[in-house]
CSV table of C-alpha atoms in Angstrom, one decimal:
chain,number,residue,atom,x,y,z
A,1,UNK,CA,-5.5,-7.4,-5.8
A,2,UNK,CA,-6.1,-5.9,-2.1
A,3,UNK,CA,-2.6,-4.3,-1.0
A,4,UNK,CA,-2.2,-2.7,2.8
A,5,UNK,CA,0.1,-0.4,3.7
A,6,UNK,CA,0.4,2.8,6.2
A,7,UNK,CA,0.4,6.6,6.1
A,8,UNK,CA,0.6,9.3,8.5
A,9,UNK,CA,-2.3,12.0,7.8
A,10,UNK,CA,-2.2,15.3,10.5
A,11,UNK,CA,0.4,13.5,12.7
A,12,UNK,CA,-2.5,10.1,12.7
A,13,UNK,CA,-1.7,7.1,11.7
A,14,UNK,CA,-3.6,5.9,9.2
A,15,UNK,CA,-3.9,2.0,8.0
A,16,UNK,CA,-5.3,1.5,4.3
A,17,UNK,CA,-6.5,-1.9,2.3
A,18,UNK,CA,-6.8,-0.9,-1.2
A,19,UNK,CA,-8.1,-3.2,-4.2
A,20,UNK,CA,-5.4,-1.3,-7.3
A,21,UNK,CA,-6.3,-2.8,-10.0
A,22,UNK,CA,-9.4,-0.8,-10.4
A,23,UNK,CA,-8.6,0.6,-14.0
A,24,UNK,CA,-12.2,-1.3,-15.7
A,25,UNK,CA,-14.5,0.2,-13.3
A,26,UNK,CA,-13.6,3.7,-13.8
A,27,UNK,CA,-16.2,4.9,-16.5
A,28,UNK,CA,-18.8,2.8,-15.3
A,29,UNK,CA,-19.1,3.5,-11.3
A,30,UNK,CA,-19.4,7.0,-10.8
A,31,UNK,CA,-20.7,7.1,-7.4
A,32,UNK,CA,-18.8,7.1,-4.7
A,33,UNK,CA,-20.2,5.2,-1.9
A,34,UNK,CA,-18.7,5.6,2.1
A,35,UNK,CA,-19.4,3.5,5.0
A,36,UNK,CA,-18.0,3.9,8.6
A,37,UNK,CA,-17.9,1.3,11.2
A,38,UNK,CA,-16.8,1.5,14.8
A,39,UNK,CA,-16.8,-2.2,16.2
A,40,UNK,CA,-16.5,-1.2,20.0
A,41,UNK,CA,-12.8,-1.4,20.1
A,42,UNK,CA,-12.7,-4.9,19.6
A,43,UNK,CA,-8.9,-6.2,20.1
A,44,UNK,CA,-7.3,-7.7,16.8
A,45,UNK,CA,-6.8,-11.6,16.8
A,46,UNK,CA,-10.5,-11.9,19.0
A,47,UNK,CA,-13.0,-13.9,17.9
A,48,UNK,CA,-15.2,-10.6,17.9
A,49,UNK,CA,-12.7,-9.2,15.2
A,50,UNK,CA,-12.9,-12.1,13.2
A,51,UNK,CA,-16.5,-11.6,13.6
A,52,UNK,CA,-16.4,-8.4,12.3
A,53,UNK,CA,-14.0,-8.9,9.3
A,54,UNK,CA,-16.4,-11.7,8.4
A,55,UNK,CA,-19.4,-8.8,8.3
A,56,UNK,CA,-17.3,-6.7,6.2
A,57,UNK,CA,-16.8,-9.0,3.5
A,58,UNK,CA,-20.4,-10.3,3.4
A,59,UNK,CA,-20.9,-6.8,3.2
A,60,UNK,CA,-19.1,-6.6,0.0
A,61,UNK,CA,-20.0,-9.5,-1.1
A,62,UNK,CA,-23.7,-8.0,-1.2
A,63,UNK,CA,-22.5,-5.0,-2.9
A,64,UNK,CA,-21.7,-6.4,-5.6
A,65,UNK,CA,-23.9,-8.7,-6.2
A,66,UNK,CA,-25.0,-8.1,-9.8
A,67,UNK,CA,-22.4,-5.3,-10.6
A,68,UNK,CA,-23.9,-3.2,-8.0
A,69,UNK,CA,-21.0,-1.8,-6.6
A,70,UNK,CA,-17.2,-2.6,-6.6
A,71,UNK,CA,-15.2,-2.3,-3.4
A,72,UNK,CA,-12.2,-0.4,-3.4
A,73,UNK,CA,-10.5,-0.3,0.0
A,74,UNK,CA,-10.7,0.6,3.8
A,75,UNK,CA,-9.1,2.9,5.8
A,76,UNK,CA,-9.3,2.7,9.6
A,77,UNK,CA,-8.3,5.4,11.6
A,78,UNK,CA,-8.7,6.2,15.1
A,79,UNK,CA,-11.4,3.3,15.9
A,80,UNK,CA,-13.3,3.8,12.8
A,81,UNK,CA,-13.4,1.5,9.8
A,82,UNK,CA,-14.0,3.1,6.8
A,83,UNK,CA,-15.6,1.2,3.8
A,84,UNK,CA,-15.4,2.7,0.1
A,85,UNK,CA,-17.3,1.4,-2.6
A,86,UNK,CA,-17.9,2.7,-6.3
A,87,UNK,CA,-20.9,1.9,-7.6
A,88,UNK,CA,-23.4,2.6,-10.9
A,89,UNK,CA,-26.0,4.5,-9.3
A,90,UNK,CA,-26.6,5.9,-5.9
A,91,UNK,CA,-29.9,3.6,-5.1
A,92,UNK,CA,-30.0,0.9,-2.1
A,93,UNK,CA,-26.6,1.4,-1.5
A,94,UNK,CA,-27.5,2.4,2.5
A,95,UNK,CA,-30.6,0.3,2.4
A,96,UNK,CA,-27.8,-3.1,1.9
A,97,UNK,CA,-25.7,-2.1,4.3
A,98,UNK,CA,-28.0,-0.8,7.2
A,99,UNK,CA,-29.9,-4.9,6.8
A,100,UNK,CA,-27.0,-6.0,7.3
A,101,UNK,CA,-25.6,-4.1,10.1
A,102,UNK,CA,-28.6,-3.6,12.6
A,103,UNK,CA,-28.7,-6.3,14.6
A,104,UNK,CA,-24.4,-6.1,14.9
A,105,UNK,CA,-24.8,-3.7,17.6
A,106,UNK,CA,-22.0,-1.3,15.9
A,107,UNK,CA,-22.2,2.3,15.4
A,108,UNK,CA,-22.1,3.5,11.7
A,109,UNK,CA,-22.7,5.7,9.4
A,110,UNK,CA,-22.9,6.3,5.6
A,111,UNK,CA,-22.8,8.5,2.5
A,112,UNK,CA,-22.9,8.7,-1.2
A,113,UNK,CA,-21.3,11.5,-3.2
A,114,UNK,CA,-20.7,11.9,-7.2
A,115,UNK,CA,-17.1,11.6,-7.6
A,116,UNK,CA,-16.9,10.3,-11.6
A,117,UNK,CA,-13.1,11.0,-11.7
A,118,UNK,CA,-12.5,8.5,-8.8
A,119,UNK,CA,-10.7,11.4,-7.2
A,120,UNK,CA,-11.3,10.1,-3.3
A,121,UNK,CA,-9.6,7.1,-4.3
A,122,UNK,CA,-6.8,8.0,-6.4
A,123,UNK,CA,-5.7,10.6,-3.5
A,124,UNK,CA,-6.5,8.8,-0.4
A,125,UNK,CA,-6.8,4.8,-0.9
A,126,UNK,CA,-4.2,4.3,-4.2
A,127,UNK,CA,-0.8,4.2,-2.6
A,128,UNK,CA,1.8,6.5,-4.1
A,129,UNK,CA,5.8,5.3,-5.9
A,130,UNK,CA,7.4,5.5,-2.2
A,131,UNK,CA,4.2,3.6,-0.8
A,132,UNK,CA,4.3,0.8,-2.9
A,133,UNK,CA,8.1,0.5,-2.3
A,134,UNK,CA,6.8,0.0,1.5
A,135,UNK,CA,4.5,-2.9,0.3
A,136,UNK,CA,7.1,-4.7,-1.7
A,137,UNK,CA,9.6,-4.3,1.2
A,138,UNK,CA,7.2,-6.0,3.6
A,139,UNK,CA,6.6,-8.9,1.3
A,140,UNK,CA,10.4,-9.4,1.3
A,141,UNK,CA,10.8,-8.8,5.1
A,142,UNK,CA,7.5,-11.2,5.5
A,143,UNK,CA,9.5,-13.7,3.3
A,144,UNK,CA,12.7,-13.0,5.4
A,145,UNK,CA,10.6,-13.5,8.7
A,146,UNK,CA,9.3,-17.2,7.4
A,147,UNK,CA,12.7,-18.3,6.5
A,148,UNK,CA,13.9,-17.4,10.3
A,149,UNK,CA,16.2,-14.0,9.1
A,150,UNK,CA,17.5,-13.0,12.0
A,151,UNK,CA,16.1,-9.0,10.7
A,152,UNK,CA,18.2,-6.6,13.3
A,153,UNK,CA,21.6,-8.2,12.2
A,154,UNK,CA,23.8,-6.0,9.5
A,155,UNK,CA,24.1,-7.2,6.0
A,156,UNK,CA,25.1,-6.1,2.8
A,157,UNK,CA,21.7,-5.1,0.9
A,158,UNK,CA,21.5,-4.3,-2.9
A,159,UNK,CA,19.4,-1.6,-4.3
A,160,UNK,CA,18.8,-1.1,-7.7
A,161,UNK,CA,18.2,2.2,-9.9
A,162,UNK,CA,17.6,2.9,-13.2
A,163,UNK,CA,17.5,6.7,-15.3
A,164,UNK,CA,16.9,7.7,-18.8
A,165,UNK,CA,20.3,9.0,-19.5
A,166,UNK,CA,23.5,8.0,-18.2
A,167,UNK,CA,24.4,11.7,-16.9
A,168,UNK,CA,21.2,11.2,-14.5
A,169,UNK,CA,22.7,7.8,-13.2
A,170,UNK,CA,26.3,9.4,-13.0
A,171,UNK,CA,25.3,12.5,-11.3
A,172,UNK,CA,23.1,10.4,-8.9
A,173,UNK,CA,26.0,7.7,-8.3
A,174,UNK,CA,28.4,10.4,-7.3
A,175,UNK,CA,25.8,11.6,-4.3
A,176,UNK,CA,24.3,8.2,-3.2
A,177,UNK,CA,28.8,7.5,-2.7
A,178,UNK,CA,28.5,10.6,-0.6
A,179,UNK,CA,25.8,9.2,1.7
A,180,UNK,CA,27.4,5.8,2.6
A,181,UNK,CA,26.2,3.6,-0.7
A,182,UNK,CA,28.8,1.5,-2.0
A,183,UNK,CA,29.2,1.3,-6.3
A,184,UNK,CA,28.4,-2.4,-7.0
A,185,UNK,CA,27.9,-3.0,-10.7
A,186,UNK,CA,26.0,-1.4,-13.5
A,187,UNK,CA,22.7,-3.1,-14.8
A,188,UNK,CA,21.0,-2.5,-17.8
A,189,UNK,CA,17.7,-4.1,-19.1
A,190,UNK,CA,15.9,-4.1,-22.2
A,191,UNK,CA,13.7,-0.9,-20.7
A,192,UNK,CA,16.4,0.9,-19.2
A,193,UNK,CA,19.7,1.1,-20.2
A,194,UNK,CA,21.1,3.0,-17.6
A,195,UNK,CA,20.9,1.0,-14.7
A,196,UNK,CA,22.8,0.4,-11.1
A,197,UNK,CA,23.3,-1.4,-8.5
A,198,UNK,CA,24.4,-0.1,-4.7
A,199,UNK,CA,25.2,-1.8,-2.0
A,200,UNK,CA,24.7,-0.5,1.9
A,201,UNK,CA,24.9,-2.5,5.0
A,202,UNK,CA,21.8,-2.3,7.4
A,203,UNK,CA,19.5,-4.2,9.6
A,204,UNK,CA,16.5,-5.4,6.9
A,205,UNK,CA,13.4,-4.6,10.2
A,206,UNK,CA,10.5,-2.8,8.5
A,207,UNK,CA,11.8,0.7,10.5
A,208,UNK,CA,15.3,0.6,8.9
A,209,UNK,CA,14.6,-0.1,5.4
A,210,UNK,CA,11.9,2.1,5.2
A,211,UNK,CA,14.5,5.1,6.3
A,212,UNK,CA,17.0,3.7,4.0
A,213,UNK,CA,14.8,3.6,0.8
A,214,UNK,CA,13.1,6.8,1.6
A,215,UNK,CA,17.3,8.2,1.7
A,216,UNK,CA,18.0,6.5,-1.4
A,217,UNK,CA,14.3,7.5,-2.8
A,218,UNK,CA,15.2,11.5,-2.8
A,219,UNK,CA,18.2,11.2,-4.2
A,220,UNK,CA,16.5,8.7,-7.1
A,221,UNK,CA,14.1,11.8,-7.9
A,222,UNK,CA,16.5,14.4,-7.8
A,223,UNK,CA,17.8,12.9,-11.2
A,224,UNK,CA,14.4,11.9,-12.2
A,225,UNK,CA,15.0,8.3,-12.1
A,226,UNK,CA,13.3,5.1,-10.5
A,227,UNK,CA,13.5,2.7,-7.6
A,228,UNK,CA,13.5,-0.9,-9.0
A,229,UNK,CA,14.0,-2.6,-5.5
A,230,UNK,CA,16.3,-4.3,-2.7
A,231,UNK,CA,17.5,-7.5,-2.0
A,232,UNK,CA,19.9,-9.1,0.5
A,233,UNK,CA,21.0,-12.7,1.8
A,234,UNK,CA,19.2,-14.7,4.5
A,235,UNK,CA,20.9,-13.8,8.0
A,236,UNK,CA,20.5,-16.4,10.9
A,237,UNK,CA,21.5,-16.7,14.4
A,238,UNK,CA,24.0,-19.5,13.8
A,239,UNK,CA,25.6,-18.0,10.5
């Protein structure tokens, strides 16, 4: 499953497609395999960029043809798209990709490295806890979008926490109250126990709730316990 989210690297922006569930490839595909493509600055939503995305997959698609190579995510930063593969062995690697990409007109570039303990992708493709918290919020805030939320209005959202023990939760409670969350029930599940649910009212845009969890997210770890999520009501113009 390709996820995409954002991170800032060196005060750059970085955007990053990652394939996660990568887990069966690990022993097999030592080599790590990198290929960079500029594609002229080509404006998003062009035909050129559809062109381009097009390339990129037939790209993969030759990879790993016959187990050659699995794909494991892009990064683009600063004009360049950067390709990753892991593959068995470090032949024809370059040789697919350059047939491929000579006549597009784009400038590139490639390597291969040895990297057996996936370490490039586990520290800069594989998202971290916080990160995917940012890719579930932006499935709920896509969902929110499709249904016509009005996403700058004020609601009451619920977040939900869990800890090993019931000090952590209690100790953690007592300082979420402090920074503006509201006590809403406890919850417990068959793999935690010691659950809760908070309540805060905020905007649900991408900007706010990303602040929020990140708030609620240090407090969480203090106490060594675990985001579980948000949810909220639908909120439109006319209710």
């Amino acid at each position: 499953m390709r996820e995409i989210f954002s991170r800032v690297e060196d005060s750059v922006l970085v955007n990053i497609e990652v394939e996660v569930d990568m887990e069966d490839y690990r022993d097999n595909y030592p080599w790590l395999y990198s290929l960079f493509v500029k594609p002229n600055n080509i404006k998003e939503n062009s035909l050129g960029f559809e062109q381009f995305l097009e390339l990129k997959e037939s790209i993969i698609i030759s990879l790993e043809h016959q187990d050659m190579a699995k794909y494991v995510g892009t990064r683009v930063c600063e004009g360049w798209h950067e390709f990753y593969f892991y593959a068995k062995d470090s032949k024809n690697l370059e040789a697919v990709s350059a047939v491929m990409l000579k006549e597009s007109g784009y400038k590139y570039e490639s390597n291969v490295v040895k990297d057996a303990k996936w370490g490039f992708y586990d520290k800069n493709l594989f998202p971290s806890e916080l990160e995917f918290h940012d890719i579930q919020s932006h499935k709920i805030i896509f969902l929110l979008q499709e249904e016509g939320d009005e996403l700058s209005i004020s609601r009451d959202v619920e977040h939900y926490v869990s800890f090993d023990t019931a000090t952590q939760k209690e100790r953690f409670v007592n300082n979420a109250l402090s920074c503006g969350f509201e006590f809403k029930d406890d919850v417990s599940s068959e793999e935690f126990e010691h659950g809760v649910a908070l309540v805060k009212e905020h905007p649900v845009s991408e900007e706010e709730v990303k602040k929020v969890v990140e708030e609620l997210y240090g407090l969480i770890k203090t106490e060594h316990g675990y985001y579980e999520g948000w949810s909220t009501v639908l909120v439109q113009k006319d209710d």
